[in-house]
Amino acid sequence: MPDYKKYFKIPAPPEEVYMALTNEFTMELWTGEKAMMKAEAGTEFSMWDGAISGRIIELEPNKKIVQEWFFDEDSQSIVTIKLHEAGSGTSLEVRHSNIPGEAWENIVEGWEGVYMGSLQDYFEDDE
């Protein structure tokens, strides 16, 4: 199964980006949809009213988020998000491994359009 890796520039410091990705209330603000999130390893989460769901594997505050995204019982699809300070913003590295082949196009479109587009818009509107 293929892997996806890409860097995105977010116009906010890593602390604010981390909060947007791990705080249920903030997540609902930038996605515009219901979210379930508790910033604690081992807990399950969902975003976009259940369109994305999974389990938090590891958290390193303001630096790293590792999640398992649920697709089916036979595959463990892992998302690792690393946050790096970059000037007045954040360089956000997304690595999504073990993506089911039939989901590849939707996942890439989702990361590059909806997910990161919404997050970037949220912080650009905040400026």
Backbone as numpy.savetxt, mean C-alpha at the origin, in Angstrom:
# Nx Ny Nz CAx CAy CAz Cx Cy Cz
4.99 -17.21 -10.85 4.15 -16.03 -10.85 5.04 -14.79 -10.85
4.66 -13.77 -11.60 5.52 -12.60 -11.75 5.54 -11.69 -10.51
6.60 -10.88 -10.47 6.78 -9.89 -9.41 6.70 -8.49 -10.03
6.34 -7.51 -9.21 6.22 -6.12 -9.64 7.06 -5.28 -8.68
7.82 -4.33 -9.23 8.59 -3.40 -8.40 8.60 -2.04 -9.08
8.32 -1.01 -8.29 8.34 0.34 -8.84 8.51 1.34 -7.69
9.11 2.49 -8.03 9.29 3.59 -7.09 8.30 4.71 -7.42
7.77 5.32 -6.37 6.84 6.44 -6.53 7.32 7.58 -5.63
7.09 8.79 -6.08 7.43 9.99 -5.29 6.13 10.52 -4.68
6.12 10.65 -3.36 4.95 11.16 -2.64 5.35 12.48 -1.99
4.58 13.55 -2.20 4.96 14.88 -1.69 4.60 15.08 -0.21
5.15 14.20 0.64 4.93 14.30 2.09 6.06 13.53 2.78
6.36 13.87 4.02 7.42 13.15 4.73 7.01 11.70 5.03
8.00 10.81 5.22 7.71 9.39 5.46 6.73 9.14 6.62
6.80 9.96 7.66 5.90 9.76 8.81 4.43 9.91 8.39
4.15 10.90 7.55 2.77 11.13 7.10 2.32 10.05 6.12
3.22 9.62 5.25 2.88 8.57 4.29 2.63 7.25 5.04
3.47 6.94 6.01 3.29 5.73 6.82 1.92 5.76 7.50
1.56 6.90 8.08 0.26 7.01 8.74 -0.88 6.80 7.74
-0.75 7.35 6.55 -1.79 7.18 5.53 -1.96 5.73 5.13
-0.90 4.94 5.24 -0.94 3.53 4.85 -1.28 2.58 5.99
-1.28 3.09 7.23 -1.52 2.19 8.38 -2.61 2.66 9.32
-3.15 3.84 9.12 -4.19 4.38 9.99 -5.54 4.30 9.26
-6.47 3.58 9.84 -7.77 3.33 9.20 -8.48 4.62 8.79
-8.52 5.61 9.68 -9.22 6.86 9.39 -8.56 7.59 8.22
-7.23 7.73 8.26 -6.51 8.42 7.19 -6.65 7.67 5.88
-6.60 6.35 5.95 -6.75 5.53 4.75 -8.10 5.79 4.07
-9.15 5.91 4.86 -10.47 6.19 4.29 -10.51 7.58 3.64
-9.74 8.53 4.17 -9.70 9.86 3.57 -9.10 9.83 2.17
-7.98 9.12 1.99 -7.34 9.16 0.67 -7.90 8.14 -0.32
-8.54 7.08 0.18 -9.14 6.12 -0.75 -10.58 6.50 -1.09
-11.24 7.20 -0.17 -12.64 7.53 -0.38 -13.57 6.35 -0.16
-13.03 5.27 0.39 -13.81 4.04 0.62 -13.57 3.53 2.03
-14.44 2.63 2.46 -14.31 2.00 3.77 -13.02 1.19 3.84
-12.34 1.29 4.98 -11.11 0.54 5.22 -11.15 -0.08 6.61
-10.41 -1.15 6.76 -10.22 -1.78 8.07 -8.72 -1.97 8.22
-8.12 -1.30 9.21 -6.68 -1.36 9.36 -6.32 -1.14 10.82
-5.46 -1.97 11.34 -4.89 -1.80 12.66 -3.39 -1.97 12.49
-2.60 -1.00 12.88 -1.16 -1.03 12.67 -0.50 -1.99 13.64
-0.73 -3.28 13.38 -0.20 -4.32 14.26 0.03 -5.59 13.46
1.24 -6.11 13.53 1.58 -7.35 12.81 0.64 -8.47 13.24
0.22 -9.27 12.25 -0.66 -10.41 12.51 -2.13 -10.09 12.34
-2.47 -8.82 12.18 -3.88 -8.46 12.02 -4.26 -8.42 10.54
-5.54 -8.66 10.28 -6.04 -8.59 8.91 -6.49 -7.17 8.60
-6.49 -6.83 7.31 -6.89 -5.50 6.87 -7.70 -5.62 5.59
-8.40 -4.54 5.26 -9.06 -4.44 3.96 -9.12 -2.97 3.57
-9.11 -2.73 2.25 -9.15 -1.38 1.70 -10.15 -1.35 0.57
-10.55 -0.16 0.18 -11.49 0.04 -0.92 -12.70 -0.88 -0.73
-13.26 -0.81 0.50 -14.48 -1.56 0.82 -14.33 -3.05 0.50
-13.14 -3.59 0.78 -12.90 -5.02 0.63 -12.28 -5.44 -0.70
-12.04 -4.51 -1.62 -11.43 -4.86 -2.90 -10.01 -5.40 -2.71
-9.31 -4.91 -1.69 -8.00 -5.42 -1.31 -8.12 -5.89 0.13
-7.67 -7.11 0.38 -7.67 -7.60 1.76 -6.45 -8.47 1.98
-6.07 -8.60 3.24 -4.90 -9.39 3.55 -4.56 -9.35 5.02
-3.28 -9.59 5.29 -2.78 -9.67 6.66 -1.47 -8.90 6.74
-1.28 -8.18 7.84 -0.03 -7.46 8.06 0.99 -8.44 8.63
2.13 -8.52 7.95 3.19 -9.43 8.39 4.21 -8.71 9.26
4.60 -7.50 8.84 5.66 -6.77 9.55 5.46 -5.28 9.37
5.77 -4.53 10.43 5.73 -3.07 10.38 7.01 -2.53 11.02
7.63 -1.59 10.35 8.73 -0.83 10.90 8.32 0.63 10.76
7.83 1.25 11.85 7.25 2.58 11.77 8.07 3.57 10.93
7.34 4.20 9.99 7.87 5.24 9.11 8.89 4.73 8.09
9.10 3.40 8.02 10.13 2.86 7.13 9.64 1.69 6.26
8.84 0.78 6.81 8.54 -0.44 6.05 7.21 -1.06 6.49
6.48 -1.57 5.47 5.21 -2.28 5.69 5.28 -3.54 4.83
5.02 -4.69 5.45 4.97 -5.95 4.71 3.60 -6.57 4.94
2.92 -6.88 3.84 1.56 -7.43 3.91 1.46 -8.67 3.02
0.57 -9.56 3.40 0.16 -10.64 2.50 -1.19 -10.24 1.94
-1.31 -10.25 0.62 -2.60 -9.95 -0.02 -3.26 -11.26 -0.36
-4.54 -11.37 -0.05 -5.28 -12.60 -0.29 -5.80 -12.67 -1.72
-5.43 -13.70 -2.44 -5.98 -13.99 -3.76 -6.68 -15.33 -3.73
-5.91 -16.36 -3.41 -6.49 -17.70 -3.28 -5.64 -18.50 -2.29
-6.10 -19.68 -1.95 -5.42 -20.48 -0.93 -4.06 -20.99 -1.38
-3.83 -21.08 -2.68 -2.62 -21.71 -3.19 -1.43 -20.77 -3.31
-1.64 -19.48 -3.18 -0.51 -18.56 -3.38 -0.44 -17.54 -2.26
0.79 -17.21 -1.89 1.04 -16.18 -0.89 1.63 -14.98 -1.63
0.83 -13.96 -1.86 1.25 -12.76 -2.57 1.68 -11.72 -1.53
2.96 -11.34 -1.58 3.54 -10.46 -0.56 3.80 -9.07 -1.13
3.35 -8.05 -0.40 3.59 -6.65 -0.74 4.54 -6.07 0.31
5.65 -5.51 -0.16 6.59 -4.83 0.72 6.68 -3.38 0.25
6.39 -2.47 1.17 6.46 -1.04 0.89 7.55 -0.46 1.77
8.55 0.16 1.14 9.63 0.81 1.89 9.55 2.31 1.65
9.71 3.06 2.72 9.64 4.51 2.67 11.03 5.10 2.92
11.46 5.97 2.01 12.77 6.62 2.13 12.57 8.13 2.02
13.18 8.85 2.94 13.11 10.31 2.87 13.80 10.76 1.59
13.15 11.66 0.86 13.69 12.16 -0.40 13.39 13.66 -0.50
14.32 14.47 -0.05 14.09 15.92 -0.05 12.94 16.25 0.88
11.94 16.95 0.37 10.78 17.31 1.20 9.67 16.27 1.10
9.95 15.16 0.45 8.93 14.12 0.27 9.44 12.74 0.61
8.79 11.75 0.00 9.11 10.35 0.26 9.26 9.60 -1.05
10.32 8.81 -1.12 10.46 7.84 -2.20 9.86 6.55 -1.65
8.82 6.09 -2.30 8.10 4.91 -1.84 8.39 3.76 -2.81
8.99 2.70 -2.30 9.31 1.52 -3.11 8.25 0.46 -2.87
7.63 0.01 -3.94 6.63 -1.05 -3.86 7.22 -2.30 -4.51
7.20 -3.39 -3.79 7.58 -4.69 -4.33 6.43 -5.65 -4.03
5.81 -6.16 -5.09 4.68 -7.07 -4.95 5.08 -8.38 -5.61
5.23 -9.43 -4.82 5.71 -10.71 -5.35 4.60 -11.75 -5.40
4.82 -12.69 -6.30 3.92 -13.84 -6.44 2.51 -13.43 -6.82
2.40 -12.58 -7.84 1.10 -12.11 -8.32 0.51 -13.17 -9.25
-0.70 -13.63 -8.97 -1.32 -14.60 -9.89 -1.41 -14.02 -11.30
-1.06 -14.85 -12.30 -1.01 -14.39 -13.70 -2.26 -13.71 -14.17
-3.43 -14.25 -13.81 -4.69 -13.66 -14.27 -4.96 -12.30 -13.63
-4.24 -11.96 -12.54 -4.46 -10.69 -11.85 -3.41 -9.64 -12.22
-2.37 -10.02 -12.99 -1.23 -9.15 -13.27 -1.64 -7.77 -13.79
-2.40 -7.72 -14.87 -2.75 -6.42 -15.46 -3.54 -5.55 -14.49
-4.50 -6.14 -13.79 -5.29 -5.38 -12.81 -4.43 -4.86 -11.67
-3.47 -5.68 -11.22 -2.60 -5.27 -10.12 -1.71 -4.10 -10.54
-1.07 -4.21 -11.71 -0.20 -3.13 -12.18 -1.02 -1.85 -12.38
-2.16 -1.96 -13.02 -3.03 -0.80 -13.22 -3.48 -0.22 -11.88
-3.77 -1.08 -10.93 -4.18 -0.64 -9.61 -3.09 0.11 -8.87
-1.85 -0.46 -8.88 -0.74 0.22 -8.21 -0.47 1.58 -8.85
-0.38 1.60 -10.16 0.08 2.82 -10.84 -1.02 3.86 -11.00
-2.25 3.44 -11.09 -3.34 4.38 -11.30 -4.07 4.69 -10.01
-4.80 3.72 -9.54 -5.71 3.95 -8.41 -4.97 4.13 -7.08
-4.17 3.17 -6.68 -3.54 3.18 -5.35 -2.60 4.38 -5.20
-1.56 4.41 -6.02 -0.58 5.51 -5.90 -1.14 6.83 -6.39
-1.98 6.80 -7.38 -2.62 8.03 -7.86 -3.44 8.68 -6.76
-4.22 7.89 -6.04 -5.04 8.42 -4.94 -4.17 8.95 -3.81
-3.11 8.23 -3.48 -2.22 8.65 -2.40 -1.49 9.95 -2.78
-0.99 10.03 -4.00 -0.32 11.25 -4.45 -1.29 12.43 -4.47
-2.50 12.21 -4.99 -3.51 13.28 -5.03 -3.84 13.77 -3.62
-3.96 12.86 -2.68 -4.29 13.21 -1.29 -3.25 14.19 -0.73
-1.98 13.88 -0.92 -0.94 14.75 -0.38 -0.74 16.00 -1.20
-0.96 15.96 -2.51 -0.86 17.17 -3.31 -1.97 18.15 -2.97
-3.18 17.62 -2.71 -4.30 18.48 -2.32 -4.08 19.08 -0.93
-3.26 18.40 -0.11 -2.98 18.82 1.25 -2.02 20.01 1.29
-1.25 20.20 0.21 -0.22 21.25 0.21 -0.83 22.64 0.17
